[in-house]
C-alpha positions as YAML, in Angstrom:
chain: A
units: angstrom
residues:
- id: 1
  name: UNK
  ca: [-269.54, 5.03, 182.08]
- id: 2
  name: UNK
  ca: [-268.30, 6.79, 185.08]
- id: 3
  name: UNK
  ca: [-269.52, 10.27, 186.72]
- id: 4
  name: UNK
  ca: [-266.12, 11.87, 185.83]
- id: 5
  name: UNK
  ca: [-266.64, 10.69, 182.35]
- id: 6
  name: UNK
  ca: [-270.56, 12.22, 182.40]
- id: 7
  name: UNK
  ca: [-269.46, 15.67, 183.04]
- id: 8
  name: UNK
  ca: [-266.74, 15.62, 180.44]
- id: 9
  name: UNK
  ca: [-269.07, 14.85, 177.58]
- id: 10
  name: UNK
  ca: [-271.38, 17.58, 179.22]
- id: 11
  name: UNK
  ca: [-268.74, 20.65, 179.24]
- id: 12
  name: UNK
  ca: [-269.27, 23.02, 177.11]
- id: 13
  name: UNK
  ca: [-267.52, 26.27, 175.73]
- id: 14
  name: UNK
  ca: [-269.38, 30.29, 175.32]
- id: 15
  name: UNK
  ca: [-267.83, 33.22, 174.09]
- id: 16
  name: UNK
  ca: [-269.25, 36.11, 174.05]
- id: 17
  name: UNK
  ca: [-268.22, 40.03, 173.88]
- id: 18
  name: UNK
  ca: [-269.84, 42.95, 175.97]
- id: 19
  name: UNK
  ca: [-268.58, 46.65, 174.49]
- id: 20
  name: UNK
  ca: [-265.27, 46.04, 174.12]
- id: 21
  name: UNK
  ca: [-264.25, 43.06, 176.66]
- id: 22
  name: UNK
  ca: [-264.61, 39.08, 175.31]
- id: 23
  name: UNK
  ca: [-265.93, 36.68, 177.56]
- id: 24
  name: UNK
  ca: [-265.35, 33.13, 177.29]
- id: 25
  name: UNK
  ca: [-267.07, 30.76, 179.57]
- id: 26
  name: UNK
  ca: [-266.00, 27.14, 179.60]
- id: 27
  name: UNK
  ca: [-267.62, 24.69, 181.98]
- id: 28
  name: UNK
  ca: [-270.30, 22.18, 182.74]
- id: 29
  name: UNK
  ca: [-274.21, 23.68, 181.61]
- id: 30
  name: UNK
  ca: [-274.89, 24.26, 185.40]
- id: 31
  name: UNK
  ca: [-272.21, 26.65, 185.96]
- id: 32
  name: UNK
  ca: [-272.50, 28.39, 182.84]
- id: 33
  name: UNK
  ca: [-276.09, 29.08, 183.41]
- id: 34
  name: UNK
  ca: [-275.67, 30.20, 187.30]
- id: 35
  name: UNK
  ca: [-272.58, 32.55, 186.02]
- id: 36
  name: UNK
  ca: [-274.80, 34.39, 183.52]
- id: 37
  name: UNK
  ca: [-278.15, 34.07, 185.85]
- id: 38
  name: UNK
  ca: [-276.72, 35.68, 189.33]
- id: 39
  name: UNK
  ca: [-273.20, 37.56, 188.61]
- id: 40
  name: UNK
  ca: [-273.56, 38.29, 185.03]
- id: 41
  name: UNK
  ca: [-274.53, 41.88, 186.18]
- id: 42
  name: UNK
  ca: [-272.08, 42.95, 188.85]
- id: 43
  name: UNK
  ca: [-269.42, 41.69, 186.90]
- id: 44
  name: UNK
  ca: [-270.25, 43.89, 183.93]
- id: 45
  name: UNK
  ca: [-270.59, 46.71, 186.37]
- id: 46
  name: UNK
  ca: [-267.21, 46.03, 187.65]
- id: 47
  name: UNK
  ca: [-265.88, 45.28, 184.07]
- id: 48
  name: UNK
  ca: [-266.69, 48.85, 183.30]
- id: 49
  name: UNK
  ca: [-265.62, 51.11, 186.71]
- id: 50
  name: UNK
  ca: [-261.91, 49.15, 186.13]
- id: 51
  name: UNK
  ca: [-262.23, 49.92, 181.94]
- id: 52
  name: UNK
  ca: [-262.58, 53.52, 183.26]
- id: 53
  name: UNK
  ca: [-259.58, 53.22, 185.22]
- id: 54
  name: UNK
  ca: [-257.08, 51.19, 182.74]
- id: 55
  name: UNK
  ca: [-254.75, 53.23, 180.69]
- id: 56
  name: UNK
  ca: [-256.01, 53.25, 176.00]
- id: 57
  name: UNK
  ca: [-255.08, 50.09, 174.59]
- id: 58
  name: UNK
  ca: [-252.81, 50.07, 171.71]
- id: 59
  name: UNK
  ca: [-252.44, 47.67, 169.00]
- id: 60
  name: UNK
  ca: [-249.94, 45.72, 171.37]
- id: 61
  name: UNK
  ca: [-251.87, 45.48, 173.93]
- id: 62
  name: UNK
  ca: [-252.12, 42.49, 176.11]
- id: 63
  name: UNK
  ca: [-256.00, 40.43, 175.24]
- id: 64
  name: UNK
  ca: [-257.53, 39.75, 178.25]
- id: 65
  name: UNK
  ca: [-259.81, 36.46, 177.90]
- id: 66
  name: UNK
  ca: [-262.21, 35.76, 180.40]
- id: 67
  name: UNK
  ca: [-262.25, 31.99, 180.84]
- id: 68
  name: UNK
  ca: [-263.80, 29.92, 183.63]
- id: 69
  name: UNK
  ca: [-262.18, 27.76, 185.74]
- id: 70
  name: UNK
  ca: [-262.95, 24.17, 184.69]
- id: 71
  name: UNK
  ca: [-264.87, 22.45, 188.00]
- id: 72
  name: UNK
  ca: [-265.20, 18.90, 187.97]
- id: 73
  name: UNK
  ca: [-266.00, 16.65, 191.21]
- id: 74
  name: UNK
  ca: [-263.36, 14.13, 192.18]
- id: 75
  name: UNK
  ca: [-264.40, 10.69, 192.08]
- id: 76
  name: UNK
  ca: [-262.94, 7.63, 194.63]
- id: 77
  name: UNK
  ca: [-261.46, 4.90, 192.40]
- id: 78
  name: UNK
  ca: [-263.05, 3.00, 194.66]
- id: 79
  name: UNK
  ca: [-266.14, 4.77, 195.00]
- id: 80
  name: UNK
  ca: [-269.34, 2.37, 194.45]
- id: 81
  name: UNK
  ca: [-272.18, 3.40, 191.85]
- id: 82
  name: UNK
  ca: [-274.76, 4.23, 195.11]
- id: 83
  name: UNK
  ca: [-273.19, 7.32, 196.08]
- id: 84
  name: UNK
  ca: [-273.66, 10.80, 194.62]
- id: 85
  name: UNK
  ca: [-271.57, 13.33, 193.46]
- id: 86
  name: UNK
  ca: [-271.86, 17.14, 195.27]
- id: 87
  name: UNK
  ca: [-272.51, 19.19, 192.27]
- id: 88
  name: UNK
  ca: [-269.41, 21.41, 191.50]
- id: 89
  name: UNK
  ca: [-268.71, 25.05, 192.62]
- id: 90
  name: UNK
  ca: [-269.11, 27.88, 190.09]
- id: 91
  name: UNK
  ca: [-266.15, 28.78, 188.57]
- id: 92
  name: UNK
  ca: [-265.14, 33.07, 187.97]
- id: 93
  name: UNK
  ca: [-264.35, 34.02, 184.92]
- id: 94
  name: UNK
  ca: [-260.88, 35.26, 183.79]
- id: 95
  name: UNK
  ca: [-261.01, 38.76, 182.13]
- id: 96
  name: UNK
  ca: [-258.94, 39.17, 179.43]
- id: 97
  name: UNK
  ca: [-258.93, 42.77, 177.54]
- id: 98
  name: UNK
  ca: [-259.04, 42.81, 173.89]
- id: 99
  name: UNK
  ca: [-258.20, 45.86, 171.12]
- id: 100
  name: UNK
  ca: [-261.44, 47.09, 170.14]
- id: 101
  name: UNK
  ca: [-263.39, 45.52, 167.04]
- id: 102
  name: UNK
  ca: [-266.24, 46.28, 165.31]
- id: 103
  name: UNK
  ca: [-268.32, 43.13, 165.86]
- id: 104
  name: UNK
  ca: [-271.91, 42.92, 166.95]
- id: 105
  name: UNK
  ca: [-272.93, 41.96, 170.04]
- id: 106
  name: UNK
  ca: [-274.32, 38.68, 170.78]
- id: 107
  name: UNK
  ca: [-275.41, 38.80, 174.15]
- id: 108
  name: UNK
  ca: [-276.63, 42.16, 175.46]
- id: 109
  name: UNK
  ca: [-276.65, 42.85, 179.49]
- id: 110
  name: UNK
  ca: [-278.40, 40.94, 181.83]
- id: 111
  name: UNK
  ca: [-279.56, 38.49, 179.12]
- id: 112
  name: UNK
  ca: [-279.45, 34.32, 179.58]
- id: 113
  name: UNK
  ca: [-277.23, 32.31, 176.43]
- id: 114
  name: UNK
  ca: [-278.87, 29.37, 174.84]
- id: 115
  name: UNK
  ca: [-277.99, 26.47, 175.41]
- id: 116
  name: UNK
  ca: [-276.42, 24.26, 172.42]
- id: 117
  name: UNK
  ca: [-278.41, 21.16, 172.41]
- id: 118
  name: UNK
  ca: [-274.82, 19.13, 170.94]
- id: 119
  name: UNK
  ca: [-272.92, 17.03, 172.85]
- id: 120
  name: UNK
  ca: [-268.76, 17.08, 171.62]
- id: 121
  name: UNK
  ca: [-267.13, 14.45, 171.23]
- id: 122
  name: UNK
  ca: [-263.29, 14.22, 171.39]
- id: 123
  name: UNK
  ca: [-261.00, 12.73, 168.87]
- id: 124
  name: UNK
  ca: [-259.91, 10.12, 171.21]
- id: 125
  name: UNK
  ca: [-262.46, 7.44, 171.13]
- id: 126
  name: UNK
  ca: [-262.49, 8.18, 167.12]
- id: 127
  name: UNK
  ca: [-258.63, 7.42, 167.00]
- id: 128
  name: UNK
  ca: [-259.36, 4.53, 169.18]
- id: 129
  name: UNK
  ca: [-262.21, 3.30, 166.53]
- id: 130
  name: UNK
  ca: [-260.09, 3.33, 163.98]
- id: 131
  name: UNK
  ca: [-257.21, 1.85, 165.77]
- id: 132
  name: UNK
  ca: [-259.37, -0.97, 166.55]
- id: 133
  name: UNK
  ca: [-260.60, -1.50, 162.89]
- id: 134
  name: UNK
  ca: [-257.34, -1.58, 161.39]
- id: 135
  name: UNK
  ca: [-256.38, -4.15, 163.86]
- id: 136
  name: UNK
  ca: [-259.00, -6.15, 163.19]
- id: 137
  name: UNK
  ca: [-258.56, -5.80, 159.35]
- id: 138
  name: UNK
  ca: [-255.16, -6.46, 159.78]
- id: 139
  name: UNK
  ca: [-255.85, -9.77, 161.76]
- id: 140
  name: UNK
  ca: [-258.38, -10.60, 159.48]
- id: 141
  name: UNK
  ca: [-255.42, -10.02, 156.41]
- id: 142
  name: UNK
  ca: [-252.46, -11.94, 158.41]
- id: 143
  name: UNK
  ca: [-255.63, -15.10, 159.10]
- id: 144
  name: UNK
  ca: [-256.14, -15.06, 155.50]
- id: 145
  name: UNK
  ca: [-252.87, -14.70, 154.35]
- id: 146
  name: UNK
  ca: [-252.13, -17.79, 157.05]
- id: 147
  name: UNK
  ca: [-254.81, -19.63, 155.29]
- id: 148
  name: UNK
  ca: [-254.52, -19.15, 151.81]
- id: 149
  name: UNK
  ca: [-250.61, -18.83, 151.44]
- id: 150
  name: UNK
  ca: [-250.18, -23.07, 152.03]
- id: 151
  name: UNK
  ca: [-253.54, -23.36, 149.66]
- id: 152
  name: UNK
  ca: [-251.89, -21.07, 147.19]
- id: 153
  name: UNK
  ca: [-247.95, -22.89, 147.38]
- id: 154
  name: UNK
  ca: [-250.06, -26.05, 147.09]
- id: 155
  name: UNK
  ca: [-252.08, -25.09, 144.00]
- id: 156
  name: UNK
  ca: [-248.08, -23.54, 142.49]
- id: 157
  name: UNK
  ca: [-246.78, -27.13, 143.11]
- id: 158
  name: UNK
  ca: [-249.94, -28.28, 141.48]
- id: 159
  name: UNK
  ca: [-249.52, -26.74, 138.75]
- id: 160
  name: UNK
  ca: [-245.66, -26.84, 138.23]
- id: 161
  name: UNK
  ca: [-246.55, -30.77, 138.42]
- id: 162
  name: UNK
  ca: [-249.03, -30.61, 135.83]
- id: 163
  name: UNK
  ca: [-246.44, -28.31, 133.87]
- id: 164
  name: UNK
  ca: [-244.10, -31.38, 133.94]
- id: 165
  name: UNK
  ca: [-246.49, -33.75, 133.34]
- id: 166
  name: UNK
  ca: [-247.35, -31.83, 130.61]
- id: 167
  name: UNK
  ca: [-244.01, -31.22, 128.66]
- id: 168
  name: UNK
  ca: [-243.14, -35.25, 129.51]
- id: 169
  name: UNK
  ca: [-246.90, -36.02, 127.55]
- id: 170
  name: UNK
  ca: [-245.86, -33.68, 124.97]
- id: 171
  name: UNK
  ca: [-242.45, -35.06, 124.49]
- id: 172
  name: UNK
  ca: [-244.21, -38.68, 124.76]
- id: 173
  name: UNK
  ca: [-246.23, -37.17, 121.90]
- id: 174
  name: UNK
  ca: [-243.50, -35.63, 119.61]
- id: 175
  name: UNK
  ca: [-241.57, -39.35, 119.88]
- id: 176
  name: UNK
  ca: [-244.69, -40.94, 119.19]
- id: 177
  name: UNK
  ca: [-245.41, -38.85, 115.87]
- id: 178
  name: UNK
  ca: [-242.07, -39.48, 114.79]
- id: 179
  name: UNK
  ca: [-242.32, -43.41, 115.31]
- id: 180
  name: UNK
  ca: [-246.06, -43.09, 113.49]
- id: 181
  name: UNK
  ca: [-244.30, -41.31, 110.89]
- id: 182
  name: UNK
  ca: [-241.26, -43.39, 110.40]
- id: 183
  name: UNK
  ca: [-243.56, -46.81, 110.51]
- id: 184
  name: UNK
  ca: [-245.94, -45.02, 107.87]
- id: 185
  name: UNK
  ca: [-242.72, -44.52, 105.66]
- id: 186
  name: UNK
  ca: [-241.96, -48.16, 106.24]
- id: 187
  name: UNK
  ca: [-245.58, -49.28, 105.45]
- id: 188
  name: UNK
  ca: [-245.06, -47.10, 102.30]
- id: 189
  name: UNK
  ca: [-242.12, -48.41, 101.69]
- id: 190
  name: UNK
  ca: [-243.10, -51.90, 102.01]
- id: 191
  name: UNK
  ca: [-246.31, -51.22, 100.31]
- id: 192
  name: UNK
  ca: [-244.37, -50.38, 97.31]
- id: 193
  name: UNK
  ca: [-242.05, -53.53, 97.64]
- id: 194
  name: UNK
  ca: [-245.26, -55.45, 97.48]
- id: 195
  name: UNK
  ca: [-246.26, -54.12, 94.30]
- id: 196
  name: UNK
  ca: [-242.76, -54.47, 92.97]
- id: 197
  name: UNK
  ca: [-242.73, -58.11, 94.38]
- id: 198
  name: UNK
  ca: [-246.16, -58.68, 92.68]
- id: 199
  name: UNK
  ca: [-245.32, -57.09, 89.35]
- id: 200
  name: UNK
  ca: [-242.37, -59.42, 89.90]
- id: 201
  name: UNK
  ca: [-244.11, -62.29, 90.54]
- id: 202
  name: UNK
  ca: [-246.72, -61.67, 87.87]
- id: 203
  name: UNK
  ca: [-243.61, -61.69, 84.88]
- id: 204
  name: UNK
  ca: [-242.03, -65.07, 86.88]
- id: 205
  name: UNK
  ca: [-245.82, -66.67, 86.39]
- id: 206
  name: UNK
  ca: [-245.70, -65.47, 83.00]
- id: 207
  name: UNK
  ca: [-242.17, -66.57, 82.55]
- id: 208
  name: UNK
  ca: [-243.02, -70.06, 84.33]
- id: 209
  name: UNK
  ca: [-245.43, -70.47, 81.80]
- id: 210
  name: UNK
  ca: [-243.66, -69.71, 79.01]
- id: 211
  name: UNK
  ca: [-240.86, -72.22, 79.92]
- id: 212
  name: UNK
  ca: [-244.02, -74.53, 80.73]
- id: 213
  name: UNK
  ca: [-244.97, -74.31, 77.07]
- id: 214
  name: UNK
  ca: [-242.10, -74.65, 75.45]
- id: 215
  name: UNK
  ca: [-241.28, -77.49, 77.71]
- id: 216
  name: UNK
  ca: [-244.43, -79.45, 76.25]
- id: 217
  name: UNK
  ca: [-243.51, -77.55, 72.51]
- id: 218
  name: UNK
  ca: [-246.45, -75.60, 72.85]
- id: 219
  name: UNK
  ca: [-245.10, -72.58, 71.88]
- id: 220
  name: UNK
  ca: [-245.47, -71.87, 67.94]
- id: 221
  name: UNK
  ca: [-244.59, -69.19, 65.68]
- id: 222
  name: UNK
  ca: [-243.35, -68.50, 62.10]
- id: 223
  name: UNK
  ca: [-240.77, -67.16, 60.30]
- id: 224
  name: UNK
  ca: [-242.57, -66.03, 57.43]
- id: 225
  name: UNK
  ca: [-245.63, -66.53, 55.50]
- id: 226
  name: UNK
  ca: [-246.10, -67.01, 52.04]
- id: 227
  name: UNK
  ca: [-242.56, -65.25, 51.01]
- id: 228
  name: UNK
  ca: [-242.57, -65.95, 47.43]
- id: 229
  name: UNK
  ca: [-240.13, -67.44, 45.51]
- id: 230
  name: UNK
  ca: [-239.68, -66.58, 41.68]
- id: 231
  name: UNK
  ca: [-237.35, -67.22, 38.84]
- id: 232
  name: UNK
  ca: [-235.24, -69.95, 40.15]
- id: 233
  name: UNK
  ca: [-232.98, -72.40, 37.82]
- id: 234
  name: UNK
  ca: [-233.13, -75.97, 37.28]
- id: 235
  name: UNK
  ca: [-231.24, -78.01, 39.68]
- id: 236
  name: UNK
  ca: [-230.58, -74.75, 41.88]
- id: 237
  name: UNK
  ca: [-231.39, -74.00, 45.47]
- id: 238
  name: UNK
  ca: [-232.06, -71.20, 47.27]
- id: 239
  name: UNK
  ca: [-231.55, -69.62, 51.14]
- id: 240
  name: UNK
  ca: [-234.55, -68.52, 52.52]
- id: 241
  name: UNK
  ca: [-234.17, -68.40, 56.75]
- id: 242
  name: UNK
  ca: [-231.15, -68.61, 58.39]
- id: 243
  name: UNK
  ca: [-231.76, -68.24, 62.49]
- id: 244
  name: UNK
  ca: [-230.28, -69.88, 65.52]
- id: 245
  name: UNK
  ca: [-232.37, -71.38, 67.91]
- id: 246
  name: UNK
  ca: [-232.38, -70.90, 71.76]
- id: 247
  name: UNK
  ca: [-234.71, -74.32, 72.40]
- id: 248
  name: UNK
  ca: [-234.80, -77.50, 70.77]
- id: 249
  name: UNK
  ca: [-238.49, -78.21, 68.82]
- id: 250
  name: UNK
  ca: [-239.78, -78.83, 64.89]
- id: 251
  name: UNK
  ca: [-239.86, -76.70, 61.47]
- id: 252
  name: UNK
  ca: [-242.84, -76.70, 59.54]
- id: 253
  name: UNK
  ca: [-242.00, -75.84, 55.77]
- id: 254
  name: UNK
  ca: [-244.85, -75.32, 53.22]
- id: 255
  name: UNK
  ca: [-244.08, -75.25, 49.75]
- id: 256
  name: UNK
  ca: [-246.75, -74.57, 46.66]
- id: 257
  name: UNK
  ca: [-244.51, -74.63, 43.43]
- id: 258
  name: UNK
  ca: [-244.93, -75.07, 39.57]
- id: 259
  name: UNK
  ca: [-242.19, -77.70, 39.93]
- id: 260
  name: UNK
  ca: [-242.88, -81.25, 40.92]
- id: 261
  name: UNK
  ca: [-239.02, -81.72, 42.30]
- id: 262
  name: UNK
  ca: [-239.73, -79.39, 44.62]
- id: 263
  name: UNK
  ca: [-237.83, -80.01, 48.13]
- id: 264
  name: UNK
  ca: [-237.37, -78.25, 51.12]
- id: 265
  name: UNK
  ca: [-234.04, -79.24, 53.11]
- id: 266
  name: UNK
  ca: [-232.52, -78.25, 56.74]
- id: 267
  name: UNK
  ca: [-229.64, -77.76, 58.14]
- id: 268
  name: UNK
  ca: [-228.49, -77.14, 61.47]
- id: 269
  name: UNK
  ca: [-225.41, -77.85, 64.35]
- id: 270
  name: UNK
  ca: [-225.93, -78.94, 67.98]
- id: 271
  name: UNK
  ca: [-222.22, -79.47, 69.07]
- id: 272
  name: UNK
  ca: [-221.05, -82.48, 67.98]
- id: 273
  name: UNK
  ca: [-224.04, -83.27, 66.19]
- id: 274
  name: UNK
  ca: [-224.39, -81.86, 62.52]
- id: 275
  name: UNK
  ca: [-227.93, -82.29, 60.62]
- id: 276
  name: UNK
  ca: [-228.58, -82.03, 56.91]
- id: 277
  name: UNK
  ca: [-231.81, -83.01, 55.66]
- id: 278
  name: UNK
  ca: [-234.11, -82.68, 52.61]
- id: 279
  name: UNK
  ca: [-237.67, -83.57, 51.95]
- id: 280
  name: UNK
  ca: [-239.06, -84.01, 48.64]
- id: 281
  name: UNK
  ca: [-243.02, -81.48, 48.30]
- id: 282
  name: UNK
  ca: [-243.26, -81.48, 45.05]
- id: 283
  name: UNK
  ca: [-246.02, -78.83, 43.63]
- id: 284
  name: UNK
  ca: [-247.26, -78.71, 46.97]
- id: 285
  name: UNK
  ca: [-246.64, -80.19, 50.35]
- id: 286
  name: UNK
  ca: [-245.03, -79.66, 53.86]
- id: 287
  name: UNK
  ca: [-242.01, -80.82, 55.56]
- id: 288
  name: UNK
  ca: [-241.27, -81.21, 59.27]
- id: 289
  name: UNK
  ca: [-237.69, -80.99, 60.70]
- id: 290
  name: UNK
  ca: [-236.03, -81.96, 64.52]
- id: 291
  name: UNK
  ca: [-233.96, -79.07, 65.75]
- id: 292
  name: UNK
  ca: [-231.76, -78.44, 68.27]
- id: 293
  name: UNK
  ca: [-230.73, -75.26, 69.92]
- id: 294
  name: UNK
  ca: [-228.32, -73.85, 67.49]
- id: 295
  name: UNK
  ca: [-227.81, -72.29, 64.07]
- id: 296
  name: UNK
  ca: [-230.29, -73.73, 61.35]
- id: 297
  name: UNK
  ca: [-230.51, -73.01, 57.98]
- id: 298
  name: UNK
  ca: [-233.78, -73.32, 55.46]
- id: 299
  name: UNK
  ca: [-233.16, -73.84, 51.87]
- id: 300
  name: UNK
  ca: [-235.87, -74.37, 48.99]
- id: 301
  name: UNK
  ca: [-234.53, -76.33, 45.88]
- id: 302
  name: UNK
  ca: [-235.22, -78.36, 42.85]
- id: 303
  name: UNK
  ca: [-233.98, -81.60, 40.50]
- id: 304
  name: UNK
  ca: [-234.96, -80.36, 36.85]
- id: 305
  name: UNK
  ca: [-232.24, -81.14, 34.11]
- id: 306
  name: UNK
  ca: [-234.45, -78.75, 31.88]
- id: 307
  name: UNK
  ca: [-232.96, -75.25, 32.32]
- id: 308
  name: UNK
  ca: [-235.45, -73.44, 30.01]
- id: 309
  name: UNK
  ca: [-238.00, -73.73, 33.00]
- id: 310
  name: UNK
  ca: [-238.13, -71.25, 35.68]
- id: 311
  name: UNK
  ca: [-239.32, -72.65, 39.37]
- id: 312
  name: UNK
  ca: [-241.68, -70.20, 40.80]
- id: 313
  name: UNK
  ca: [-242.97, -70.88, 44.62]
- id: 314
  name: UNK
  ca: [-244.48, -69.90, 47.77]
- id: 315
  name: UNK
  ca: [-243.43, -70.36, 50.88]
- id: 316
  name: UNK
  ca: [-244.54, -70.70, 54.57]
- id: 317
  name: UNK
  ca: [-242.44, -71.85, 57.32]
- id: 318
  name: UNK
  ca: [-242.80, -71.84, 60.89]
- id: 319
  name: UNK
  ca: [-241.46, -73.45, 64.40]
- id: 320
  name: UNK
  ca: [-242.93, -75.59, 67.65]
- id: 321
  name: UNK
  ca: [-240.90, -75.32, 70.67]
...
């Protein structure tokens, strides 16, 4: 720091009121100190013969501040750090009058001020602080705002891809569940054409095998069994089934009478053929027939000439196909 610079930092400001007159002193510590050691006195003295002399002050009066003249050795620009400065000259006070105020007095005559042991500082190099700070923040803001603005329209980009990636996984999703959902109708669907197929199939096997049975005339059955037969006349006959058949096969007739003419006779048509049998059972016995598919006809009969007896019979008939 330079000389010049030294002494401002080291000026310093004293005010101070004798009787009715304020002083203000404003210099380096030096010349403050040699004003109020040496010429304090005769400039009191003279403060008061010219007091004597000047006209009352009013309240408009002009104030009359004493100030010192502010001394401060000039410095070379060029000057070199060796040399020395001449200390500076006292300054004199300016006297500036005052209207009178009832204030007590700090300094009384002939006595020495104290010296503050603070240094001021101006606002200056404060401003300048700052100035420099918020500079330095604000480079610090504009380097991270240079950094992380790319990183941060980088990481948007990212994520607006991910968005769409996203929304196209989602839709891939949504058409997926509707495929899973449309193939499990199918498989429901088709699950229940399998049963159907298999109930199917199970009445075609059943079927099959019917046909299979009554292809090798396994199939059997009967019309009725024991159907009686009572009060019938000599040399009569009587109706007892009357049916048409869908397959060709046998009768079965079985006859237990009280007559020994007993017969059991058949009748059926299978376009153009026409059969009419009879066979002879007597009290008891069975006949067998042929038939084709058609209308038949079962009758039960008897040959007595005797009319005073009564046939009376039982009768069981059934069919092989």
């Amino acid at each position: 720091m330079s000389n010049e610079d030294e002494q401002k930092k080291d000026r310093s400001k004293i005010s101070l009121r004798i009787g009715d007159v304020q002083i203000e002193f404003e210099g380096t510590s030096d010349n403050i100190r040699k004003l109020m050691d040496k010429d304090l006195v005769n400039f009191t003295k003279g403060l008061e013969a010219t007091k004597k002399e000047m006209p009352p002050l009013t309240e408009h009066a002009p104030r009359v501040t004493a100030k010192t003249q502010e001394v401060a050795p000039k410095i070379s620009q060029v000057a070199s750090s060796e040399k020395t400065v001449p200390p500076p000259q006292p300054s004199k006070p300016s006297i500036t009058t005052k209207p009178p105020v009832k204030e007590s007095r700090f300094f009384s005559k002939g006595k020495k001020p104290e010296k503050t042991g603070k240094k001021r500082f101006g606002w200056k190099p404060v401003a300048i602080a700052l100035v420099l700070i918020c500079i330095v923040l604000s480079a610090g803001l504009v380097a991270a705002f240079a950094v992380y603005l790319p990183m941060i329209d980088d990481l948007e980009s990212q994520v607006a891809e991910r968005d769409s990636t996203i929304s196209s996984l989602n839709s891939q999703v949504t058409s997926a569940n509707a495929q899973l959902y449309l193939l499990q109708t199918n498989l429901d669907e088709s699950e229940n054409t399998i049963f159907n197929l298999q109930e199917q199939n199970g009445v075609l096997s059943s079927q099959i095998d019917y046909y299979l049975n009554i292809i090798a005339m396994n199939v059997t059955g009967y019309f009725f069994v024991e159907e009686p037969l009572i009060g019938q006349n000599a040399s009569e006959y009587t109706v007892i089934f009357q049916e048409i058949f869908e397959y060709a096969g046998y009768v079965a007739v079985s006859v237990e009478s009280t007559s020994v003419t007993t017969y059991v006779e058949l009748l059926w048509s299978y376009s153009p053929v026409t059969y009419n049998h009879n066979v002879t059972v007597g009290g008891s016995g069975v006949a067998y027939f042929p038939v084709l598919p058609g209308p038949i006809e079962i009758r039960i009969g008897n040959t007595d000439v005797y009319t005073g007896d009564l046939l009376n019979a039982t009768v069981t008939a059934g069919y092989c196909y």
